[in-house]
């Protein structure tokens, strides 16, 4: 780590322990290690340049730049275009967590019509399809996801209501 | 190749087409989570087929055995999948554990409690270095992460009723 780090060594050690712990935890889930590492540094540091991220993670500039682009596209971090070098920020962990979750739910909801079509066809053509391998597998996973999607819709509606209330305040 | 369930893992006809729609759905959802797409594809097939060997995953994904092996090891380490030896065969079956919200529901928030406990310990440890650079920011960010967990926990009971499918008797 270069001496231009904004964290002194003892604080930096604790930060590393936190990042390593989170990487092995359930919240890392199916995200890749590089993606999770960069995301967690935004959690601990709030504002970062690409060069700071390179010093912290030792990943190549190309990899960091690609991950940052994805995060900006997904709205996870914001970029300040006025500064040079550019500063990328995750202002509020709470707002980011919730807006990311809601975005994910909306993407799932978008698939409801297609999944419903499959469910309908599995029912109407049951006799014809039942003998094919995988009928039950497809039926179960479609039903599970349609159940979740109906819940996601309620969650998104609750979220939109809450947002409206807070925007009024 | 016929799996331990006695069914062929290569689906055919309309069921194969439905399987592809489900794979696309799971990949789309993975993109929004910044998931590693190779991992996400493996997870998609495991979600549909419930259990697969490395060879079956190779047939389905067209990834090399070394890629599959590496990704399966990551997923096993993270506790997302389970490896089970097939009796009398020099092969393992890989099984997807219940999804994160089901696991959280089942474990009554245990896994998040552990993370919160770890973060609280690190907050205490940080207090020894109050005068060092980075202390204020890291403490503030950990506290915000903890508050986010607390808020999710508060609303979790209502959320899980909406999105966690009741277990079939």
GROMACS .gro file of C-alpha atoms in nm, chain A residues 20-168:
model
  149
   20UNK     CA    1  -1.203  -1.020   0.397
   21UNK     CA    2  -1.479  -1.117   0.639
   22UNK     CA    3  -1.752  -0.975   0.416
   23UNK     CA    4  -1.604  -1.152   0.112
   24UNK     CA    5  -1.655  -1.487   0.285
   25UNK     CA    6  -2.000  -1.400   0.414
   26UNK     CA    7  -2.351  -1.459   0.284
   27UNK     CA    8  -2.375  -1.102   0.154
   28UNK     CA    9  -2.105  -1.174  -0.104
   29UNK     CA   10  -2.330  -1.444  -0.245
   30UNK     CA   11  -2.282  -1.518  -0.614
   31UNK     CA   12  -2.101  -1.194  -0.694
   32UNK     CA   13  -1.745  -1.241  -0.818
   33UNK     CA   14  -1.458  -1.167  -0.579
   34UNK     CA   15  -1.339  -0.865  -0.779
   35UNK     CA   16  -1.687  -0.712  -0.793
   36UNK     CA   17  -1.748  -0.771  -0.422
   37UNK     CA   18  -1.406  -0.637  -0.320
   38UNK     CA   19  -1.456  -0.312  -0.510
   39UNK     CA   20  -1.813  -0.278  -0.380
   40UNK     CA   21  -1.699  -0.328  -0.019
   41UNK     CA   22  -1.427  -0.062  -0.059
   42UNK     CA   23  -1.698   0.182  -0.158
   43UNK     CA   24  -1.880   0.078   0.159
   44UNK     CA   25  -1.576   0.155   0.376
   45UNK     CA   26  -1.431   0.453   0.184
   46UNK     CA   27  -1.738   0.627   0.039
   47UNK     CA   28  -1.536   0.821  -0.225
   48UNK     CA   29  -1.263   0.666  -0.439
   49UNK     CA   30  -1.063   0.734  -0.754
   50UNK     CA   31  -0.963   0.449  -0.986
   51UNK     CA   32  -0.602   0.495  -0.884
   52UNK     CA   33  -0.689   0.463  -0.512
   53UNK     CA   34  -0.883   0.145  -0.590
   54UNK     CA   35  -0.584   0.006  -0.777
   55UNK     CA   36  -0.361   0.071  -0.474
   56UNK     CA   37  -0.613  -0.088  -0.238
   57UNK     CA   38  -0.700  -0.396  -0.441
   58UNK     CA   39  -0.396  -0.451  -0.667
   59UNK     CA   40  -0.636  -0.523  -0.953
   60UNK     CA   41  -0.549  -0.396  -1.301
   61UNK     CA   42  -0.679  -0.059  -1.419
   62UNK     CA   43  -0.878  -0.238  -1.691
   63UNK     CA   44  -1.062  -0.460  -1.444
   64UNK     CA   45  -1.132  -0.171  -1.207
   65UNK     CA   46  -1.255   0.048  -1.489
   66UNK     CA   47  -1.495  -0.225  -1.612
   67UNK     CA   48  -1.637  -0.288  -1.264
   68UNK     CA   49  -1.681   0.083  -1.202
   69UNK     CA   50  -1.861   0.124  -1.532
   70UNK     CA   51  -2.104  -0.154  -1.431
   71UNK     CA   52  -2.164   0.004  -1.090
   72UNK     CA   53  -2.226   0.346  -1.247
   73UNK     CA   54  -2.466   0.191  -1.503
   74UNK     CA   55  -2.654   0.016  -1.223
   75UNK     CA   56  -2.669   0.337  -1.021
   76UNK     CA   57  -2.473   0.185  -0.732
   77UNK     CA   58  -2.215   0.463  -0.740
   78UNK     CA   59  -2.216   0.815  -0.878
   79UNK     CA   60  -1.937   0.992  -1.062
   80UNK     CA   61  -1.829   1.348  -1.011
   81UNK     CA   62  -1.733   1.473  -1.356
   82UNK     CA   63  -1.604   1.804  -1.230
   83UNK     CA   64  -1.306   1.661  -1.045
   84UNK     CA   65  -0.988   1.538  -1.205
   85UNK     CA   66  -0.914   1.253  -1.155
   86UNK     CA   67  -1.279   1.151  -1.141
   87UNK     CA   68  -1.416   1.066  -0.798
   88UNK     CA   69  -1.666   0.782  -0.766
   89UNK     CA   70  -1.896   0.785  -0.464
   90UNK     CA   71  -2.135   0.565  -0.275
   91UNK     CA   72  -2.295   0.836  -0.064
   92UNK     CA   73  -2.540   0.642   0.148
   93UNK     CA   74  -2.500   0.269   0.213
   94UNK     CA   75  -2.864   0.243   0.317
   95UNK     CA   76  -3.003   0.424   0.012
   96UNK     CA   77  -2.774   0.226  -0.218
   97UNK     CA   78  -2.875  -0.106  -0.060
   98UNK     CA   79  -3.246  -0.034  -0.093
   99UNK     CA   80  -3.238   0.119  -0.439
  100UNK     CA   81  -3.028  -0.174  -0.564
  101UNK     CA   82  -3.270  -0.423  -0.410
  102UNK     CA   83  -3.572  -0.247  -0.562
  103UNK     CA   84  -3.403  -0.233  -0.900
  104UNK     CA   85  -3.341  -0.608  -0.879
  105UNK     CA   86  -3.704  -0.675  -0.788
  106UNK     CA   87  -3.821  -0.466  -1.085
  107UNK     CA   88  -3.602  -0.671  -1.319
  108UNK     CA   89  -3.758  -0.990  -1.184
  109UNK     CA   90  -4.110  -0.846  -1.217
  110UNK     CA   91  -4.045  -0.775  -1.585
  111UNK     CA   92  -4.030  -1.153  -1.643
  112UNK     CA   93  -4.375  -1.224  -1.501
  113UNK     CA   94  -4.561  -1.241  -1.839
  114UNK     CA   95  -4.311  -1.491  -1.985
  115UNK     CA   96  -4.317  -1.712  -1.675
  116UNK     CA   97  -4.697  -1.698  -1.667
  117UNK     CA   98  -4.709  -1.809  -2.031
  118UNK     CA   99  -4.492  -2.111  -1.945
  119UNK     CA  100  -4.711  -2.194  -1.645
  120UNK     CA  101  -5.025  -2.179  -1.863
  121UNK     CA  102  -4.874  -2.401  -2.132
  122UNK     CA  103  -4.750  -2.655  -1.877
  123UNK     CA  104  -5.106  -2.681  -1.750
  124UNK     CA  105  -5.293  -2.682  -2.081
  125UNK     CA  106  -5.054  -2.926  -2.252
  126UNK     CA  107  -4.984  -3.134  -1.943
  127UNK     CA  108  -5.063  -3.471  -2.108
  128UNK     CA  109  -4.831  -3.397  -2.397
  129UNK     CA  110  -4.541  -3.258  -2.190
  130UNK     CA  111  -4.557  -3.467  -1.874
  131UNK     CA  112  -4.354  -3.750  -2.021
  132UNK     CA  113  -4.063  -3.528  -2.112
  133UNK     CA  114  -3.769  -3.515  -1.870
  134UNK     CA  115  -3.769  -3.193  -1.673
  135UNK     CA  116  -4.145  -3.124  -1.669
  136UNK     CA  117  -4.165  -3.117  -1.288
  137UNK     CA  118  -3.838  -2.922  -1.256
  138UNK     CA  119  -3.962  -2.647  -1.487
  139UNK     CA  120  -4.307  -2.641  -1.327
  140UNK     CA  121  -4.165  -2.607  -0.974
  141UNK     CA  122  -3.919  -2.331  -1.055
  142UNK     CA  123  -4.176  -2.134  -1.256
  143UNK     CA  124  -4.429  -2.156  -0.972
  144UNK     CA  125  -4.172  -2.057  -0.709
  145UNK     CA  126  -4.066  -1.754  -0.909
  146UNK     CA  127  -4.420  -1.644  -0.988
  147UNK     CA  128  -4.497  -1.662  -0.616
  148UNK     CA  129  -4.193  -1.447  -0.539
  149UNK     CA  130  -4.271  -1.201  -0.815
  150UNK     CA  131  -4.620  -1.142  -0.673
  151UNK     CA  132  -4.446  -1.059  -0.343
  152UNK     CA  133  -4.189  -0.839  -0.517
  153UNK     CA  134  -4.471  -0.634  -0.668
  154UNK     CA  135  -4.613  -0.566  -0.323
  155UNK     CA  136  -4.267  -0.472  -0.192
  156UNK     CA  137  -4.204  -0.232  -0.482
  157UNK     CA  138  -4.547  -0.070  -0.429
  158UNK     CA  139  -4.474  -0.027  -0.057
  159UNK     CA  140  -4.138   0.126  -0.145
  160UNK     CA  141  -4.288   0.369  -0.395
  161UNK     CA  142  -4.548   0.478  -0.135
  162UNK     CA  143  -4.277   0.531   0.125
  163UNK     CA  144  -4.068   0.730  -0.121
  164UNK     CA  145  -4.362   0.956  -0.203
  165UNK     CA  146  -4.422   1.017   0.169
  166UNK     CA  147  -4.058   1.109   0.229
  167UNK     CA  148  -4.041   1.329  -0.079
  168UNK     CA  149  -4.332   1.532   0.060
   0.00000   0.00000   0.00000
